[in-house]
Amino acid sequence: MRGRHLACLLAALLLSIRPGAAQTAGSEPSSTVRVNGSSTVLPLAREALRSFQAGGQNRGSRFELGGSGTSAGFRQFCDGRLSIATASRPINSAELKQCKARGVRFLELPIAFDAITVVVHPSNRWLDQITTAQLSTLWTRKAEGAVRRWKQVDPAWPDRAIRLCGPGQDSGTFDTFNKAINGQEDDSRRDYIASEDDDVLVRCVAGNPDALGYFGYDYYQSNRKALKALAVVGPRGPVLPSQATVQQSLYIPLSRALFLYVNERDLQKKPVLRQFVNATVQQGTILAQRSGVIPLPDSTYRLVAAKLYRTISGTAFDGNLPVGLSLGKILQRSFAEHKQPQFR
């Protein structure tokens, strides 16, 4: 009797969180799984797909992967054209409205950590660290057309022209960096080499001794011989990006969580999608390490797996970008019980 009672309680719980019949957005059931969004998350998504295909679980299905930028991915996702949006920031309030208007319900799944890494050319011998104030002097909108030489940022630096390389406006890295450094997501100069393709930014810095750029830690990891990472002087003093400094919440304010946003209807209609997402979460640590991003704690991956199993939908961030919080607090929000009423 006791066993049947527990089974009934579990069944009731699952029914209470099953997606509602009112959802109209999302792809029709098919063998195609479309994934797009963050270029920072793209290497992890590629590694996850390679591992999934090696296991032979994708027979009869087709995956399409892209990395057009977090904002571009969310536009497609909230228009019902993607099964998964990869994201280097949480969904914002405008995107939430778009998803709601189209009836797109989703699961928000943290998948890894990242460190936005500030890099220079490896021949640069005079710069090992940079303050958040100096970064703001370089990158704020007020610097456009005005701050062009290293010496303008610090009199001790050379009187040479600086070449800036950074993400475009569709990038979640662009949003997070500017919110952390300049106070607003759109407070950025525009007169720099911009691209949503991080490989372009790597080449931009690696090809010029007077260049400085920023992008995700995985692209630095893959190109360590061609780049030099700077320690960022924040509230914890000068700290280099690394797995240890990010996991210990020392690399502030440029640490962040990375996410998978999964269309809830597709999750129910496409068994291969659920298999893929489940396999990605179950192998989260090794996939993160192989792709150069920073894994979550094992206990957190177990929580993500439970969130996926229970189909807990919605966002824990209310459309806000959490900059300056410890990663522990960001993760706590990710699993908060209280969510926006429309996404419960």
PDB file of C-alpha atoms in Angstrom, residues 12-273:
ATOM      1  CA  ALA A  12       0.369  13.615  -9.391  1.00  0.00           C
ATOM      2  CA  LEU A  13       3.534  15.708  -9.159  1.00  0.00           C
ATOM      3  CA  LEU A  14       4.485  14.963 -12.748  1.00  0.00           C
ATOM      4  CA  LEU A  15       0.976  15.755 -13.975  1.00  0.00           C
ATOM      5  CA  SER A  16       0.995  19.061 -12.115  1.00  0.00           C
ATOM      6  CA  ILE A  17       4.077  20.255 -13.998  1.00  0.00           C
ATOM      7  CA  ARG A  18       3.286  18.759 -17.415  1.00  0.00           C
ATOM      8  CA  PRO A  19       3.222  21.435 -20.150  1.00  0.00           C
ATOM      9  CA  GLY A  20      -0.185  22.920 -20.794  1.00  0.00           C
ATOM     10  CA  ALA A  21      -2.191  22.137 -23.898  1.00  0.00           C
ATOM     11  CA  ALA A  22      -2.415  25.847 -24.753  1.00  0.00           C
ATOM     12  CA  GLN A  23       1.136  26.040 -26.144  1.00  0.00           C
ATOM     13  CA  THR A  24       1.082  26.753 -29.852  1.00  0.00           C
ATOM     14  CA  ALA A  25       4.720  27.616 -30.662  1.00  0.00           C
ATOM     15  CA  GLY A  26       7.605  25.259 -31.280  1.00  0.00           C
ATOM     16  CA  SER A  27       8.485  23.056 -34.174  1.00  0.00           C
ATOM     17  CA  GLU A  28       6.124  20.362 -35.365  1.00  0.00           C
ATOM     18  CA  PRO A  29       7.278  16.853 -34.471  1.00  0.00           C
ATOM     19  CA  SER A  30      10.036  15.866 -36.893  1.00  0.00           C
ATOM     20  CA  SER A  31      13.469  14.306 -37.016  1.00  0.00           C
ATOM     21  CA  THR A  32      15.238  17.700 -37.157  1.00  0.00           C
ATOM     22  CA  VAL A  33      16.592  19.309 -33.993  1.00  0.00           C
ATOM     23  CA  ARG A  34      17.673  22.921 -34.490  1.00  0.00           C
ATOM     24  CA  VAL A  35      20.160  24.432 -32.018  1.00  0.00           C
ATOM     25  CA  ASN A  36      21.449  28.008 -32.255  1.00  0.00           C
ATOM     26  CA  GLY A  37      22.608  30.885 -30.097  1.00  0.00           C
ATOM     27  CA  SER A  38      25.757  31.569 -28.117  1.00  0.00           C
ATOM     28  CA  SER A  39      29.079  31.173 -29.904  1.00  0.00           C
ATOM     29  CA  THR A  40      30.620  30.609 -26.467  1.00  0.00           C
ATOM     30  CA  VAL A  41      28.410  27.565 -25.901  1.00  0.00           C
ATOM     31  CA  LEU A  42      28.860  26.304 -29.478  1.00  0.00           C
ATOM     32  CA  PRO A  43      32.028  24.244 -28.763  1.00  0.00           C
ATOM     33  CA  LEU A  44      30.231  22.470 -25.905  1.00  0.00           C
ATOM     34  CA  ALA A  45      27.191  21.840 -28.113  1.00  0.00           C
ATOM     35  CA  ARG A  46      29.425  20.414 -30.834  1.00  0.00           C
ATOM     36  CA  GLU A  47      31.169  18.146 -28.349  1.00  0.00           C
ATOM     37  CA  ALA A  48      27.821  17.039 -26.933  1.00  0.00           C
ATOM     38  CA  LEU A  49      26.530  16.185 -30.406  1.00  0.00           C
ATOM     39  CA  ARG A  50      29.726  14.326 -31.324  1.00  0.00           C
ATOM     40  CA  SER A  51      29.410  12.224 -28.160  1.00  0.00           C
ATOM     41  CA  PHE A  52      25.697  11.637 -28.740  1.00  0.00           C
ATOM     42  CA  GLN A  53      26.212  10.544 -32.335  1.00  0.00           C
ATOM     43  CA  ALA A  54      29.077   8.262 -31.301  1.00  0.00           C
ATOM     44  CA  GLY A  55      26.614   6.467 -29.046  1.00  0.00           C
ATOM     45  CA  GLY A  56      24.333   5.784 -32.002  1.00  0.00           C
ATOM     46  CA  GLN A  57      21.268   7.368 -30.366  1.00  0.00           C
ATOM     47  CA  ASN A  58      20.444   9.750 -33.199  1.00  0.00           C
ATOM     48  CA  ARG A  59      19.454   7.288 -35.918  1.00  0.00           C
ATOM     49  CA  GLY A  60      16.892   8.820 -38.253  1.00  0.00           C
ATOM     50  CA  SER A  61      17.335  12.323 -36.846  1.00  0.00           C
ATOM     51  CA  ARG A  62      19.173  15.409 -38.036  1.00  0.00           C
ATOM     52  CA  PHE A  63      20.803  18.118 -35.924  1.00  0.00           C
ATOM     53  CA  GLU A  64      21.503  21.661 -37.099  1.00  0.00           C
ATOM     54  CA  LEU A  65      23.982  23.614 -34.933  1.00  0.00           C
ATOM     55  CA  GLY A  66      24.670  27.342 -35.159  1.00  0.00           C
ATOM     56  CA  GLY A  67      26.405  30.078 -33.195  1.00  0.00           C
ATOM     57  CA  SER A  68      24.919  33.360 -34.385  1.00  0.00           C
ATOM     58  CA  GLY A  69      24.916  34.905 -30.897  1.00  0.00           C
ATOM     59  CA  THR A  70      22.744  34.637 -27.790  1.00  0.00           C
ATOM     60  CA  SER A  71      20.361  37.441 -28.767  1.00  0.00           C
ATOM     61  CA  ALA A  72      19.936  36.130 -32.317  1.00  0.00           C
ATOM     62  CA  GLY A  73      19.315  32.653 -30.912  1.00  0.00           C
ATOM     63  CA  PHE A  74      16.630  33.894 -28.539  1.00  0.00           C
ATOM     64  CA  ARG A  75      14.854  35.718 -31.374  1.00  0.00           C
ATOM     65  CA  GLN A  76      14.615  32.462 -33.305  1.00  0.00           C
ATOM     66  CA  PHE A  77      13.793  30.439 -30.192  1.00  0.00           C
ATOM     67  CA  CYS A  78      10.946  32.689 -29.069  1.00  0.00           C
ATOM     68  CA  ASP A  79       9.615  32.642 -32.615  1.00  0.00           C
ATOM     69  CA  GLY A  80       9.295  28.860 -32.310  1.00  0.00           C
ATOM     70  CA  ARG A  81      12.047  28.026 -34.811  1.00  0.00           C
ATOM     71  CA  LEU A  82      14.541  26.297 -32.475  1.00  0.00           C
ATOM     72  CA  SER A  83      14.410  23.297 -30.184  1.00  0.00           C
ATOM     73  CA  ILE A  84      17.347  24.624 -28.140  1.00  0.00           C
ATOM     74  CA  ALA A  85      18.719  28.123 -27.666  1.00  0.00           C
ATOM     75  CA  THR A  86      22.243  28.129 -26.281  1.00  0.00           C
ATOM     76  CA  ALA A  87      22.869  31.220 -24.166  1.00  0.00           C
ATOM     77  CA  SER A  88      25.720  32.964 -22.375  1.00  0.00           C
ATOM     78  CA  ARG A  89      23.267  35.013 -20.307  1.00  0.00           C
ATOM     79  CA  PRO A  90      19.740  34.493 -18.967  1.00  0.00           C
ATOM     80  CA  ILE A  91      16.772  35.377 -21.145  1.00  0.00           C
ATOM     81  CA  ASN A  92      15.861  39.081 -20.860  1.00  0.00           C
ATOM     82  CA  SER A  93      12.493  40.762 -20.322  1.00  0.00           C
ATOM     83  CA  ALA A  94      11.888  41.616 -24.004  1.00  0.00           C
ATOM     84  CA  GLU A  95      12.628  38.026 -25.011  1.00  0.00           C
ATOM     85  CA  LEU A  96      10.323  36.736 -22.279  1.00  0.00           C
ATOM     86  CA  LYS A  97       7.519  38.845 -23.730  1.00  0.00           C
ATOM     87  CA  GLN A  98       8.220  37.502 -27.205  1.00  0.00           C
ATOM     88  CA  CYS A  99       8.149  33.906 -25.972  1.00  0.00           C
ATOM     89  CA  LYS A 100       4.933  34.516 -24.052  1.00  0.00           C
ATOM     90  CA  ALA A 101       3.279  36.164 -27.065  1.00  0.00           C
ATOM     91  CA  ARG A 102       4.094  33.144 -29.228  1.00  0.00           C
ATOM     92  CA  GLY A 103       3.138  30.620 -26.548  1.00  0.00           C
ATOM     93  CA  VAL A 104       6.674  29.244 -26.280  1.00  0.00           C
ATOM     94  CA  ARG A 105       7.325  27.575 -22.933  1.00  0.00           C
ATOM     95  CA  PHE A 106      10.847  26.476 -22.069  1.00  0.00           C
ATOM     96  CA  LEU A 107      13.205  24.873 -19.593  1.00  0.00           C
ATOM     97  CA  GLU A 108      16.182  26.946 -18.404  1.00  0.00           C
ATOM     98  CA  LEU A 109      19.111  24.593 -17.759  1.00  0.00           C
ATOM     99  CA  PRO A 110      22.513  25.787 -16.495  1.00  0.00           C
ATOM    100  CA  ILE A 111      25.160  23.716 -18.259  1.00  0.00           C
ATOM    101  CA  ALA A 112      28.592  25.223 -17.431  1.00  0.00           C
ATOM    102  CA  PHE A 113      30.506  28.231 -16.139  1.00  0.00           C
ATOM    103  CA  ASP A 114      32.504  30.712 -18.188  1.00  0.00           C
ATOM    104  CA  ALA A 115      35.019  33.499 -17.660  1.00  0.00           C
ATOM    105  CA  ILE A 116      34.913  36.423 -20.061  1.00  0.00           C
ATOM    106  CA  THR A 117      38.639  36.598 -20.808  1.00  0.00           C
ATOM    107  CA  VAL A 118      40.505  39.810 -21.654  1.00  0.00           C
ATOM    108  CA  VAL A 119      43.435  39.069 -23.953  1.00  0.00           C
ATOM    109  CA  VAL A 120      46.343  40.811 -25.645  1.00  0.00           C
ATOM    110  CA  HIS A 121      49.014  39.718 -28.117  1.00  0.00           C
ATOM    111  CA  PRO A 122      51.601  37.357 -26.546  1.00  0.00           C
ATOM    112  CA  SER A 123      54.417  39.772 -27.446  1.00  0.00           C
ATOM    113  CA  ASN A 124      52.929  42.341 -25.058  1.00  0.00           C
ATOM    114  CA  ARG A 125      55.443  42.396 -22.164  1.00  0.00           C
ATOM    115  CA  TRP A 126      54.296  45.557 -20.399  1.00  0.00           C
ATOM    116  CA  LEU A 127      50.709  44.624 -19.563  1.00  0.00           C
ATOM    117  CA  ASP A 128      49.840  41.736 -17.249  1.00  0.00           C
ATOM    118  CA  GLN A 129      46.731  43.071 -15.512  1.00  0.00           C
ATOM    119  CA  ILE A 130      43.986  45.596 -16.132  1.00  0.00           C
ATOM    120  CA  THR A 131      41.463  47.188 -13.791  1.00  0.00           C
ATOM    121  CA  THR A 132      37.727  47.297 -14.376  1.00  0.00           C
ATOM    122  CA  ALA A 133      38.036  51.116 -14.465  1.00  0.00           C
ATOM    123  CA  GLN A 134      40.639  50.907 -17.231  1.00  0.00           C
ATOM    124  CA  LEU A 135      38.442  48.492 -19.161  1.00  0.00           C
ATOM    125  CA  SER A 136      35.582  50.967 -18.856  1.00  0.00           C
ATOM    126  CA  THR A 137      37.810  53.790 -20.081  1.00  0.00           C
ATOM    127  CA  LEU A 138      38.545  51.691 -23.165  1.00  0.00           C
ATOM    128  CA  TRP A 139      35.102  50.287 -23.911  1.00  0.00           C
ATOM    129  CA  THR A 140      32.436  52.767 -22.766  1.00  0.00           C
ATOM    130  CA  ARG A 141      30.403  54.619 -25.370  1.00  0.00           C
ATOM    131  CA  LYS A 142      32.168  57.856 -24.361  1.00  0.00           C
ATOM    132  CA  ALA A 143      35.460  56.394 -25.607  1.00  0.00           C
ATOM    133  CA  GLU A 144      34.219  56.112 -29.172  1.00  0.00           C
ATOM    134  CA  GLY A 145      36.392  58.211 -31.460  1.00  0.00           C
ATOM    135  CA  ALA A 146      38.238  59.603 -28.438  1.00  0.00           C
ATOM    136  CA  VAL A 147      40.314  56.885 -26.733  1.00  0.00           C
ATOM    137  CA  ARG A 148      42.526  55.533 -29.477  1.00  0.00           C
ATOM    138  CA  ARG A 149      45.960  55.057 -27.892  1.00  0.00           C
ATOM    139  CA  TRP A 150      47.213  52.956 -25.006  1.00  0.00           C
ATOM    140  CA  LYS A 151      48.695  56.007 -23.255  1.00  0.00           C
ATOM    141  CA  GLN A 152      45.248  57.601 -22.984  1.00  0.00           C
ATOM    142  CA  VAL A 153      44.179  54.808 -20.627  1.00  0.00           C
ATOM    143  CA  ASP A 154      47.332  54.874 -18.473  1.00  0.00           C
ATOM    144  CA  PRO A 155      50.226  57.358 -18.881  1.00  0.00           C
ATOM    145  CA  ALA A 156      52.680  54.521 -18.166  1.00  0.00           C
ATOM    146  CA  TRP A 157      51.494  52.617 -21.239  1.00  0.00           C
ATOM    147  CA  PRO A 158      53.011  53.144 -24.716  1.00  0.00           C
ATOM    148  CA  ASP A 159      51.972  55.993 -26.971  1.00  0.00           C
ATOM    149  CA  ARG A 160      50.779  53.649 -29.715  1.00  0.00           C
ATOM    150  CA  ALA A 161      47.450  53.096 -31.431  1.00  0.00           C
ATOM    151  CA  ILE A 162      45.343  50.355 -29.845  1.00  0.00           C
ATOM    152  CA  ARG A 163      43.335  47.838 -31.885  1.00  0.00           C
ATOM    153  CA  LEU A 164      40.170  46.665 -30.141  1.00  0.00           C
ATOM    154  CA  CYS A 165      38.434  43.369 -30.951  1.00  0.00           C
ATOM    155  CA  GLY A 166      35.150  42.296 -29.368  1.00  0.00           C
ATOM    156  CA  PRO A 167      31.760  40.608 -29.784  1.00  0.00           C
ATOM    157  CA  GLY A 168      28.953  42.120 -31.809  1.00  0.00           C
ATOM    158  CA  GLN A 169      25.645  43.329 -30.405  1.00  0.00           C
ATOM    159  CA  ASP A 170      23.910  39.954 -30.849  1.00  0.00           C
ATOM    160  CA  SER A 171      26.349  38.365 -28.424  1.00  0.00           C
ATOM    161  CA  GLY A 172      25.506  37.553 -24.810  1.00  0.00           C
ATOM    162  CA  THR A 173      29.179  38.220 -24.081  1.00  0.00           C
ATOM    163  CA  PHE A 174      28.678  41.787 -25.335  1.00  0.00           C
ATOM    164  CA  ASP A 175      25.698  42.220 -22.972  1.00  0.00           C
ATOM    165  CA  THR A 176      27.400  40.720 -19.922  1.00  0.00           C
ATOM    166  CA  PHE A 177      30.733  42.489 -20.385  1.00  0.00           C
ATOM    167  CA  ASN A 178      29.164  45.921 -20.801  1.00  0.00           C
ATOM    168  CA  LYS A 179      26.763  45.441 -17.890  1.00  0.00           C
ATOM    169  CA  ALA A 180      29.672  44.353 -15.664  1.00  0.00           C
ATOM    170  CA  ILE A 181      32.172  46.969 -16.820  1.00  0.00           C
ATOM    171  CA  ASN A 182      30.068  49.960 -17.936  1.00  0.00           C
ATOM    172  CA  GLY A 183      26.854  49.476 -15.973  1.00  0.00           C
ATOM    173  CA  GLN A 184      24.534  49.036 -18.951  1.00  0.00           C
ATOM    174  CA  GLU A 185      24.231  46.207 -21.477  1.00  0.00           C
ATOM    175  CA  ASP A 186      24.296  48.593 -24.449  1.00  0.00           C
ATOM    176  CA  ASP A 187      26.925  51.030 -23.121  1.00  0.00           C
ATOM    177  CA  SER A 188      29.721  50.253 -25.552  1.00  0.00           C
ATOM    178  CA  ARG A 189      31.764  52.033 -28.148  1.00  0.00           C
ATOM    179  CA  ARG A 190      31.111  50.854 -31.704  1.00  0.00           C
ATOM    180  CA  ASP A 191      34.426  51.712 -33.382  1.00  0.00           C
ATOM    181  CA  TYR A 192      36.131  48.349 -32.965  1.00  0.00           C
ATOM    182  CA  ILE A 193      36.471  45.069 -34.870  1.00  0.00           C
ATOM    183  CA  ALA A 194      33.194  43.335 -33.992  1.00  0.00           C
ATOM    184  CA  SER A 195      32.043  39.796 -34.736  1.00  0.00           C
ATOM    185  CA  GLU A 196      29.772  37.104 -33.310  1.00  0.00           C
ATOM    186  CA  ASP A 197      32.364  34.603 -34.539  1.00  0.00           C
ATOM    187  CA  ASP A 198      34.926  34.216 -31.749  1.00  0.00           C
ATOM    188  CA  ASP A 199      37.471  32.712 -34.118  1.00  0.00           C
ATOM    189  CA  VAL A 200      37.486  36.060 -35.933  1.00  0.00           C
ATOM    190  CA  LEU A 201      38.213  37.813 -32.629  1.00  0.00           C
ATOM    191  CA  VAL A 202      41.018  35.372 -31.818  1.00  0.00           C
ATOM    192  CA  ARG A 203      42.677  36.169 -35.151  1.00  0.00           C
ATOM    193  CA  CYS A 204      42.108  39.889 -34.591  1.00  0.00           C
ATOM    194  CA  VAL A 205      44.152  39.845 -31.375  1.00  0.00           C
ATOM    195  CA  ALA A 206      46.671  37.187 -32.422  1.00  0.00           C
ATOM    196  CA  GLY A 207      47.533  39.160 -35.560  1.00  0.00           C
ATOM    197  CA  ASN A 208      48.336  42.538 -33.997  1.00  0.00           C
ATOM    198  CA  PRO A 209      50.888  43.315 -31.210  1.00  0.00           C
ATOM    199  CA  ASP A 210      48.801  46.332 -30.132  1.00  0.00           C
ATOM    200  CA  ALA A 211      45.457  44.536 -29.952  1.00  0.00           C
ATOM    201  CA  LEU A 212      43.185  43.893 -26.969  1.00  0.00           C
ATOM    202  CA  GLY A 213      39.967  41.890 -27.021  1.00  0.00           C
ATOM    203  CA  TYR A 214      37.522  39.894 -24.934  1.00  0.00           C
ATOM    204  CA  PHE A 215      35.553  36.677 -25.457  1.00  0.00           C
ATOM    205  CA  GLY A 216      34.708  33.369 -23.796  1.00  0.00           C
ATOM    206  CA  TYR A 217      37.281  31.327 -21.882  1.00  0.00           C
ATOM    207  CA  ASP A 218      36.972  28.316 -24.196  1.00  0.00           C
ATOM    208  CA  TYR A 219      38.329  30.267 -27.170  1.00  0.00           C
ATOM    209  CA  TYR A 220      41.275  31.447 -25.066  1.00  0.00           C
ATOM    210  CA  GLN A 221      41.888  27.871 -23.939  1.00  0.00           C
ATOM    211  CA  SER A 222      41.966  26.670 -27.536  1.00  0.00           C
ATOM    212  CA  ASN A 223      44.430  29.394 -28.551  1.00  0.00           C
ATOM    213  CA  ARG A 224      46.689  29.838 -25.527  1.00  0.00           C
ATOM    214  CA  LYS A 225      49.870  29.962 -27.623  1.00  0.00           C
ATOM    215  CA  ALA A 226      48.520  32.801 -29.738  1.00  0.00           C
ATOM    216  CA  LEU A 227      47.050  34.903 -26.904  1.00  0.00           C
ATOM    217  CA  LYS A 228      47.932  36.281 -23.482  1.00  0.00           C
ATOM    218  CA  ALA A 229      45.217  36.526 -20.831  1.00  0.00           C
ATOM    219  CA  LEU A 230      45.224  39.513 -18.484  1.00  0.00           C
ATOM    220  CA  ALA A 231      44.437  39.382 -14.788  1.00  0.00           C
ATOM    221  CA  VAL A 232      41.367  41.523 -14.115  1.00  0.00           C
ATOM    222  CA  VAL A 233      41.591  43.733 -11.034  1.00  0.00           C
ATOM    223  CA  GLY A 234      38.156  43.550  -9.429  1.00  0.00           C
ATOM    224  CA  PRO A 235      36.861  43.356  -5.838  1.00  0.00           C
ATOM    225  CA  ARG A 236      39.164  40.378  -5.140  1.00  0.00           C
ATOM    226  CA  GLY A 237      42.278  42.078  -6.527  1.00  0.00           C
ATOM    227  CA  PRO A 238      44.069  40.961  -9.695  1.00  0.00           C
ATOM    228  CA  VAL A 239      42.726  37.526 -10.708  1.00  0.00           C
ATOM    229  CA  LEU A 240      43.485  35.473 -13.794  1.00  0.00           C
ATOM    230  CA  PRO A 241      40.640  33.468 -15.347  1.00  0.00           C
ATOM    231  CA  SER A 242      40.880  29.749 -14.574  1.00  0.00           C
ATOM    232  CA  GLN A 243      38.675  26.852 -13.568  1.00  0.00           C
ATOM    233  CA  ALA A 244      39.643  27.331  -9.917  1.00  0.00           C
ATOM    234  CA  THR A 245      39.124  31.115  -9.764  1.00  0.00           C
ATOM    235  CA  VAL A 246      35.757  30.860 -11.500  1.00  0.00           C
ATOM    236  CA  GLN A 247      34.453  27.944  -9.426  1.00  0.00           C
ATOM    237  CA  GLN A 248      35.551  29.742  -6.237  1.00  0.00           C
ATOM    238  CA  SER A 249      33.814  32.985  -7.317  1.00  0.00           C
ATOM    239  CA  LEU A 250      37.117  34.904  -7.312  1.00  0.00           C
ATOM    240  CA  TYR A 251      37.019  36.067 -10.933  1.00  0.00           C
ATOM    241  CA  ILE A 252      34.484  38.842 -10.383  1.00  0.00           C
ATOM    242  CA  PRO A 253      32.726  40.509 -12.189  1.00  0.00           C
ATOM    243  CA  LEU A 254      33.439  38.611 -15.440  1.00  0.00           C
ATOM    244  CA  SER A 255      32.351  35.108 -14.383  1.00  0.00           C
ATOM    245  CA  ARG A 256      28.979  33.853 -15.567  1.00  0.00           C
ATOM    246  CA  ALA A 257      26.814  30.778 -16.069  1.00  0.00           C
ATOM    247  CA  LEU A 258      26.038  29.280 -19.487  1.00  0.00           C
ATOM    248  CA  PHE A 259      22.604  27.863 -20.341  1.00  0.00           C
ATOM    249  CA  LEU A 260      20.560  25.614 -22.564  1.00  0.00           C
ATOM    250  CA  TYR A 261      16.989  26.823 -23.163  1.00  0.00           C
ATOM    251  CA  VAL A 262      14.850  23.915 -24.337  1.00  0.00           C
ATOM    252  CA  ASN A 263      11.483  24.268 -26.072  1.00  0.00           C
ATOM    253  CA  GLU A 264       9.067  22.409 -23.791  1.00  0.00           C
ATOM    254  CA  ARG A 265       6.739  21.258 -26.538  1.00  0.00           C
ATOM    255  CA  ASP A 266       9.592  19.881 -28.645  1.00  0.00           C
ATOM    256  CA  LEU A 267      10.892  18.115 -25.564  1.00  0.00           C
ATOM    257  CA  GLN A 268       7.607  16.225 -25.353  1.00  0.00           C
ATOM    258  CA  LYS A 269       7.172  15.647 -29.093  1.00  0.00           C
ATOM    259  CA  LYS A 270      10.726  14.702 -30.081  1.00  0.00           C
ATOM    260  CA  PRO A 271      12.158  11.764 -28.108  1.00  0.00           C
ATOM    261  CA  VAL A 272      15.590  12.338 -29.644  1.00  0.00           C
ATOM    262  CA  LEU A 273      15.649  15.861 -28.205  1.00  0.00           C
TER     263      LEU A 273
END
